Structure formats: structure tokens, C-alpha cells
């Protein structure tokens, strides 16, 4: 299967290597042609590099891994044609360009809104699924927590897309917890704030969430 990754930062690079490891064909997208050589070097020769729109066109399944403040503009610029009907794993978090307060990141959304809902409204025909938003990049691909599978909280409006993402997450070493429709991103996106607090306060970044169930 072909995976198109819109985003060339550490998340885009990490997931590109993860998908290659699991046997997928991958194109990473950047809007900065000057990054092409560096991206090839960092992700390996099997990864193709193109623009955001080329990556979106290439992928049967897409990953959105751009800075939160740029996500809406990137989705608009890529356009509906390359996105409609496709499952889009949305890793983004609506982090404001402002310093954290006592280790708590600032968001530009409210609790009655989320970045993924905004993206879903921009392209109603795309099948956005929140995923990989509440784990650090070091632990996105088959993390080793001593045999315990960390939980990835997901949500989205399309049941088939969530099943597809659940299968991908299982390959990447996560159990999925489906929190329902796109509105649940209002609760999932702030988990990024919680995940970052130990790091920002105590430089401790080696944890993951686990949902305990009886
Ligand atoms: N870092 C983590 O461990 C982590 C964990 C979970 C979730 N996330 C989320 O994943 C997303 C990606 O994070 P990241 O750490 O990989 O890097 P990032 O610096 O947040 O994003 C890098 C990407 O954003 C694009 N970008 C930045 N400013 C832009 C602008 N003004 N217009 C268009 N594109 C712009 C860059 O474009 P070019 O390619 O053109 O340079 C690049 O592709 C973020 O939303 C973040 O909150 C991060």
C-alpha cells in the first residue's frame, strides 16, 4: 500500500521509516524543495520525496504531520481532489506559537472545538482519524515498554477508516482506543499537553498512555 506523508519534520520522518519497516511504499511531502536531499538522507533511499500535494496524490492512505498552526492552510492548499475518500491519520496538535505556562502548552482551540474537526469541515469527503497525536516521536514505531502495549486514542467519523488505522496501529505496536466521532478530538488533542508536562517540567519524555480496562 502507498502512504503519502504530508509533513517533513521529525514526525513525518519517523513515520516514513516506520512504514518502510512494515513494507509500505512511502512518499514524504514538504513545501520546501531545499529539504529534498536532507530528507532522502534521513529517511533512506526507499522513501520518495515530493511536495505536499504530490505526497497526497501518491498515497492511498495519508498522514498529516505538519505544524498545527499550518495544518488548515496545508489542507486547503493540497485541495479536495487528492484528499477526498482517503483515510488521513491526523497527528497534528493545535499548539499555539506561545511559550508553555508552568509546563502546560497553549492551544489555539477551545474545549468546544478541535483542530481535526476544523480539518474535517474543510474537506468533508476525507476520512480523518486522529492518531499518533499523544505520543512522542521516539515512541511512535514499535515502542518497547517491557511487553506492555501503549494505548493510542483515536477518533473520526468513518468506521472503516478507523478500522484501517487500528490495523496500522497494531503493526506499529499500539492498542487502539476508539473514542468515537470527530468531536472526541476535543479530548484527545489535549492529551498532548498532558504528555508534554513531565518533559517540559522535568525533561522526562519516556512515557506513554495506557487505558486500563476490566
Ligand atoms: N514532535 C513530536 O514528537 C510530536 C508528537 C505527536 C504529535 N506531534 C504533532 O505532529 C505535527 C508535526 O510535528 P513535528 O514535530 O514533526 O514538526 P513541526 O515542526 O510541527 O512540523 C513540520 C512540518 O510543518 C510544516 N510547516 C511548518 N510551518 C509551516 C507553514 N507556515 N506553512 C506550511 N507548512 C508548514 C513543515 O513544512 P516544510 O516541510 O515545507 O518545511 C513541515 O512539513 C505537529 O502538529 C505536532 O504537534 C508531534
Short mmCIF file of C-alpha atoms and ligand atoms in Angstrom, two decimals:
data_model
loop_
_atom_site.label_atom_id
_atom_site.label_comp_id
_atom_site.label_asym_id
_atom_site.label_seq_id
_atom_site.Cartn_x
_atom_site.Cartn_y
_atom_site.Cartn_z
CA UNK A 1 0.00 0.00 0.00
CA UNK A 2 1.14 3.54 -0.76
CA UNK A 3 1.44 6.02 2.11
CA UNK A 4 1.63 9.75 1.48
CA UNK A 5 3.02 11.78 4.37
CA UNK A 6 2.29 15.50 4.38
CA UNK A 7 4.98 16.76 6.73
CA UNK A 8 8.76 16.61 6.76
CA UNK A 9 9.51 17.24 10.43
CA UNK A 10 10.57 14.62 12.94
CA UNK A 11 7.08 13.02 12.97
CA UNK A 12 6.93 12.76 9.17
CA UNK A 13 10.44 11.30 9.07
CA UNK A 14 9.83 8.85 11.93
CA UNK A 15 6.57 7.55 10.47
CA UNK A 16 8.15 7.32 6.99
CA UNK A 17 10.82 4.99 8.40
CA UNK A 18 8.15 3.05 10.32
CA UNK A 19 6.01 2.49 7.25
CA UNK A 20 9.05 1.41 5.22
CA UNK A 21 9.94 -1.04 8.02
CA UNK A 22 6.45 -2.51 7.74
CA UNK A 23 6.67 -2.94 3.96
CA UNK A 24 4.71 0.07 2.66
CA UNK A 25 5.66 2.40 -0.21
CA UNK A 26 6.18 5.91 1.14
CA UNK A 27 6.36 9.45 -0.18
CA UNK A 28 7.14 12.30 2.21
CA UNK A 29 5.87 15.75 1.28
CA UNK A 30 7.44 19.10 2.02
CA UNK A 31 6.80 22.52 0.59
CA UNK A 32 10.50 23.25 0.85
CA UNK A 33 12.36 21.85 -2.20
CA UNK A 34 15.64 22.65 -0.41
CA UNK A 35 14.85 19.83 2.06
CA UNK A 36 14.63 17.03 -0.54
CA UNK A 37 18.27 15.87 -0.26
CA UNK A 38 18.29 16.02 3.53
CA UNK A 39 15.00 14.10 3.73
CA UNK A 40 16.30 11.32 1.48
CA UNK A 41 19.41 11.10 3.65
CA UNK A 42 17.44 10.96 6.90
CA UNK A 43 14.70 8.56 5.83
CA UNK A 44 16.57 6.23 3.46
CA UNK A 45 16.64 5.63 -0.25
CA UNK A 46 13.31 3.77 -0.34
CA UNK A 47 11.37 6.90 0.65
CA UNK A 48 10.25 9.16 -2.19
CA UNK A 49 10.13 12.91 -1.63
CA UNK A 50 7.74 15.41 -3.21
CA UNK A 51 5.52 18.37 -2.44
CA UNK A 52 2.59 18.15 -0.01
CA UNK A 53 0.24 17.81 -2.99
CA UNK A 54 2.40 15.13 -4.64
CA UNK A 55 2.50 13.11 -1.41
CA UNK A 56 -1.28 13.44 -1.09
CA UNK A 57 -1.78 12.30 -4.68
CA UNK A 58 0.67 9.38 -4.21
CA UNK A 59 -0.87 7.98 -1.02
CA UNK A 60 -3.78 5.59 -0.78
CA UNK A 61 -3.62 6.34 2.95
CA UNK A 62 -2.33 9.73 4.08
CA UNK A 63 -0.60 11.09 7.17
CA UNK A 64 -0.92 14.73 8.15
CA UNK A 65 2.16 15.70 10.16
CA UNK A 66 2.57 19.45 9.83
CA UNK A 67 2.81 22.17 12.43
CA UNK A 68 -0.63 22.68 13.99
CA UNK A 69 -0.79 26.36 13.10
CA UNK A 70 -0.16 25.48 9.42
CA UNK A 71 -2.47 22.45 9.17
CA UNK A 72 -5.57 24.21 7.84
CA UNK A 73 -3.57 26.12 5.23
CA UNK A 74 -1.75 22.97 4.12
CA UNK A 75 -5.01 21.01 3.76
CA UNK A 76 -6.56 23.90 1.79
CA UNK A 77 -3.51 24.18 -0.46
CA UNK A 78 -3.46 20.44 -1.23
CA UNK A 79 -7.11 20.65 -2.25
CA UNK A 80 -10.06 18.32 -2.16
CA UNK A 81 -9.21 16.19 -5.20
CA UNK A 82 -6.20 14.45 -3.63
CA UNK A 83 -7.85 14.05 -0.20
CA UNK A 84 -11.45 13.00 -0.74
CA UNK A 85 -12.27 9.40 0.07
CA UNK A 86 -8.88 8.80 1.66
CA UNK A 87 -8.11 7.83 5.23
CA UNK A 88 -5.95 10.57 6.77
CA UNK A 89 -4.14 9.84 10.02
CA UNK A 90 -4.07 13.23 11.69
CA UNK A 91 -1.09 13.55 14.03
CA UNK A 92 -1.39 17.31 14.47
CA UNK A 93 -1.91 19.24 17.66
CA UNK A 94 -3.24 22.81 17.85
CA UNK A 95 -0.25 24.20 19.73
CA UNK A 96 -0.07 27.97 19.78
CA UNK A 97 3.10 29.90 18.96
CA UNK A 98 3.43 30.94 22.60
CA UNK A 99 5.56 29.62 25.48
CA UNK A 100 4.09 26.97 27.81
CA UNK A 101 2.85 28.11 31.23
CA UNK A 102 4.44 26.05 34.01
CA UNK A 103 4.93 23.20 31.53
CA UNK A 104 1.42 23.44 30.06
CA UNK A 105 1.31 24.06 26.31
CA UNK A 106 -1.05 26.70 24.96
CA UNK A 107 -3.63 25.66 22.36
CA UNK A 108 -5.38 27.89 19.80
CA UNK A 109 -8.56 25.79 20.03
CA UNK A 110 -11.10 25.63 22.88
CA UNK A 111 -12.71 22.61 24.56
CA UNK A 112 -15.72 23.12 22.23
CA UNK A 113 -13.57 22.79 19.14
CA UNK A 114 -10.60 20.83 17.84
CA UNK A 115 -8.13 21.04 15.01
CA UNK A 116 -9.31 17.78 13.48
CA UNK A 117 -12.92 18.97 13.34
CA UNK A 118 -11.74 22.10 11.54
CA UNK A 119 -9.84 19.95 9.03
CA UNK A 120 -12.81 17.60 8.56
CA UNK A 121 -15.03 20.62 7.82
CA UNK A 122 -12.55 21.85 5.22
CA UNK A 123 -12.70 18.52 3.35
CA UNK A 124 -15.93 16.74 4.30
CA UNK A 125 -15.19 13.91 1.84
CA UNK A 126 -11.89 12.97 3.52
CA UNK A 127 -11.81 10.38 6.29
CA UNK A 128 -9.77 11.99 9.09
CA UNK A 129 -8.75 9.81 12.03
CA UNK A 130 -6.85 11.29 14.96
CA UNK A 131 -3.80 9.12 15.67
CA UNK A 132 -0.22 9.41 16.94
CA UNK A 133 -1.08 12.81 18.48
CA UNK A 134 -0.45 11.89 22.12
CA UNK A 135 2.89 10.09 21.96
CA UNK A 136 6.39 11.45 21.41
CA UNK A 137 8.07 10.68 18.11
CA UNK A 138 10.66 8.45 19.82
CA UNK A 139 7.86 6.02 20.70
CA UNK A 140 5.78 6.08 17.52
CA UNK A 141 7.18 2.91 15.95
CA UNK A 142 7.01 -0.33 17.97
CA UNK A 143 7.98 1.22 21.30
CA UNK A 144 9.40 -1.08 23.95
CA UNK A 145 7.52 -0.74 27.24
CA UNK A 146 8.53 -4.16 28.53
CA UNK A 147 5.86 -6.08 26.69
CA UNK A 148 3.01 -3.67 27.55
CA UNK A 149 1.23 -2.22 24.52
CA UNK A 150 0.63 1.50 24.93
CA UNK A 151 -2.82 2.87 24.06
CA UNK A 152 -3.39 5.16 21.11
CA UNK A 153 -6.58 7.16 21.42
CA UNK A 154 -8.26 7.57 18.04
CA UNK A 155 -11.47 9.17 16.77
CA UNK A 156 -13.13 10.03 13.49
CA UNK A 157 -16.44 9.89 11.65
CA UNK A 158 -15.72 6.95 9.34
CA UNK A 159 -15.83 3.47 10.86
CA UNK A 160 -13.92 1.79 8.00
CA UNK A 161 -11.14 4.40 8.21
CA UNK A 162 -10.83 3.80 11.96
CA UNK A 163 -10.57 0.05 11.35
CA UNK A 164 -7.80 0.70 8.81
CA UNK A 165 -5.97 2.93 11.30
CA UNK A 166 -6.42 0.34 14.06
CA UNK A 167 -4.69 -2.25 11.85
CA UNK A 168 -1.82 0.16 11.16
CA UNK A 169 -1.50 1.00 14.86
CA UNK A 170 -1.36 -2.71 15.72
CA UNK A 171 1.57 -3.10 13.30
CA UNK A 172 3.24 -0.11 14.99
CA UNK A 173 2.85 -1.72 18.43
CA UNK A 174 -0.21 0.06 19.84
CA UNK A 175 -3.64 -0.95 21.03
CA UNK A 176 -6.26 1.49 19.77
CA UNK A 177 -8.96 3.02 21.93
CA UNK A 178 -11.74 4.34 19.70
CA UNK A 179 -13.27 7.37 21.37
CA UNK A 180 -15.98 7.91 18.73
CA UNK A 181 -16.61 10.69 16.26
CA UNK A 182 -14.51 13.71 15.28
CA UNK A 183 -15.74 15.72 18.29
CA UNK A 184 -13.70 13.40 20.54
CA UNK A 185 -10.60 15.14 19.19
CA UNK A 186 -11.57 17.90 21.67
CA UNK A 187 -10.48 15.44 24.38
CA UNK A 188 -7.69 13.60 22.54
CA UNK A 189 -5.72 16.61 21.31
CA UNK A 190 -5.20 17.98 24.87
CA UNK A 191 -3.59 14.65 25.83
CA UNK A 192 -0.58 16.11 24.06
CA UNK A 193 -0.48 18.83 26.73
CA UNK A 194 -0.57 16.18 29.45
CA UNK A 195 2.06 14.03 27.71
CA UNK A 196 4.44 17.01 27.43
CA UNK A 197 4.17 18.25 31.04
CA UNK A 198 6.75 15.84 32.57
CA UNK A 199 9.09 16.69 29.70
CA UNK A 200 8.73 20.43 29.95
CA UNK A 201 8.95 20.42 33.79
CA UNK A 202 11.50 17.66 34.42
CA UNK A 203 12.95 16.75 31.00
CA UNK A 204 11.23 13.37 31.28
CA UNK A 205 9.93 12.26 27.87
CA UNK A 206 9.91 8.44 28.10
CA UNK A 207 6.28 7.62 28.84
CA UNK A 208 3.10 6.61 27.02
CA UNK A 209 -0.59 6.39 27.90
CA UNK A 210 -2.27 3.09 28.81
CA UNK A 211 -6.02 2.76 29.23
CA UNK A 212 -6.73 0.12 31.88
CA UNK A 213 -9.95 -1.81 31.43
CA UNK A 214 -11.77 -4.50 33.40
N1 LIG B 1 7.28 16.04 17.67
C1 LIG B 1 6.56 15.08 18.25
O1 LIG B 1 7.11 14.22 18.97
C2 LIG B 1 5.07 15.03 18.05
C3 LIG B 1 4.32 14.03 18.67
C4 LIG B 1 2.95 13.92 18.41
C5 LIG B 1 2.35 14.83 17.57
N2 LIG B 1 3.07 15.84 17.00
C6 LIG B 1 2.42 16.76 16.07
O2 LIG B 1 2.84 16.38 14.77
C7 LIG B 1 2.92 17.52 13.91
C8 LIG B 1 4.32 17.56 13.29
O3 LIG B 1 5.27 17.77 14.28
P1 LIG B 1 6.86 17.78 14.03
O4 LIG B 1 7.46 17.80 15.37
O5 LIG B 1 7.22 16.71 13.07
O6 LIG B 1 7.21 19.11 13.28
P2 LIG B 1 6.62 20.57 13.08
O7 LIG B 1 7.76 21.50 13.11
O8 LIG B 1 5.47 20.82 14.00
O9 LIG B 1 6.06 20.45 11.58
C9 LIG B 1 6.93 20.34 10.48
C10 LIG B 1 6.10 20.39 9.22
O10 LIG B 1 5.21 21.51 9.25
C11 LIG B 1 5.35 22.26 8.05
N3 LIG B 1 5.15 23.69 8.31
C12 LIG B 1 5.65 24.43 9.34
N4 LIG B 1 5.26 25.71 9.20
C13 LIG B 1 4.52 25.79 8.07
C14 LIG B 1 3.84 26.83 7.40
N5 LIG B 1 3.80 28.07 7.89
N6 LIG B 1 3.17 26.54 6.27
C15 LIG B 1 3.17 25.28 5.76
N7 LIG B 1 3.80 24.23 6.36
C16 LIG B 1 4.45 24.48 7.49
C17 LIG B 1 6.76 22.00 7.59
O11 LIG B 1 6.75 22.27 6.20
P3 LIG B 1 8.00 22.03 5.21
O12 LIG B 1 8.04 20.54 5.01
O13 LIG B 1 7.61 22.73 3.97
O14 LIG B 1 9.21 22.57 5.90
C18 LIG B 1 6.96 20.55 7.97
O15 LIG B 1 6.47 19.70 6.96
C19 LIG B 1 2.61 18.73 14.79
O16 LIG B 1 1.28 19.12 14.58
C20 LIG B 1 2.83 18.22 16.21
O17 LIG B 1 2.01 18.88 17.17
C21 LIG B 1 4.42 15.95 17.23
#
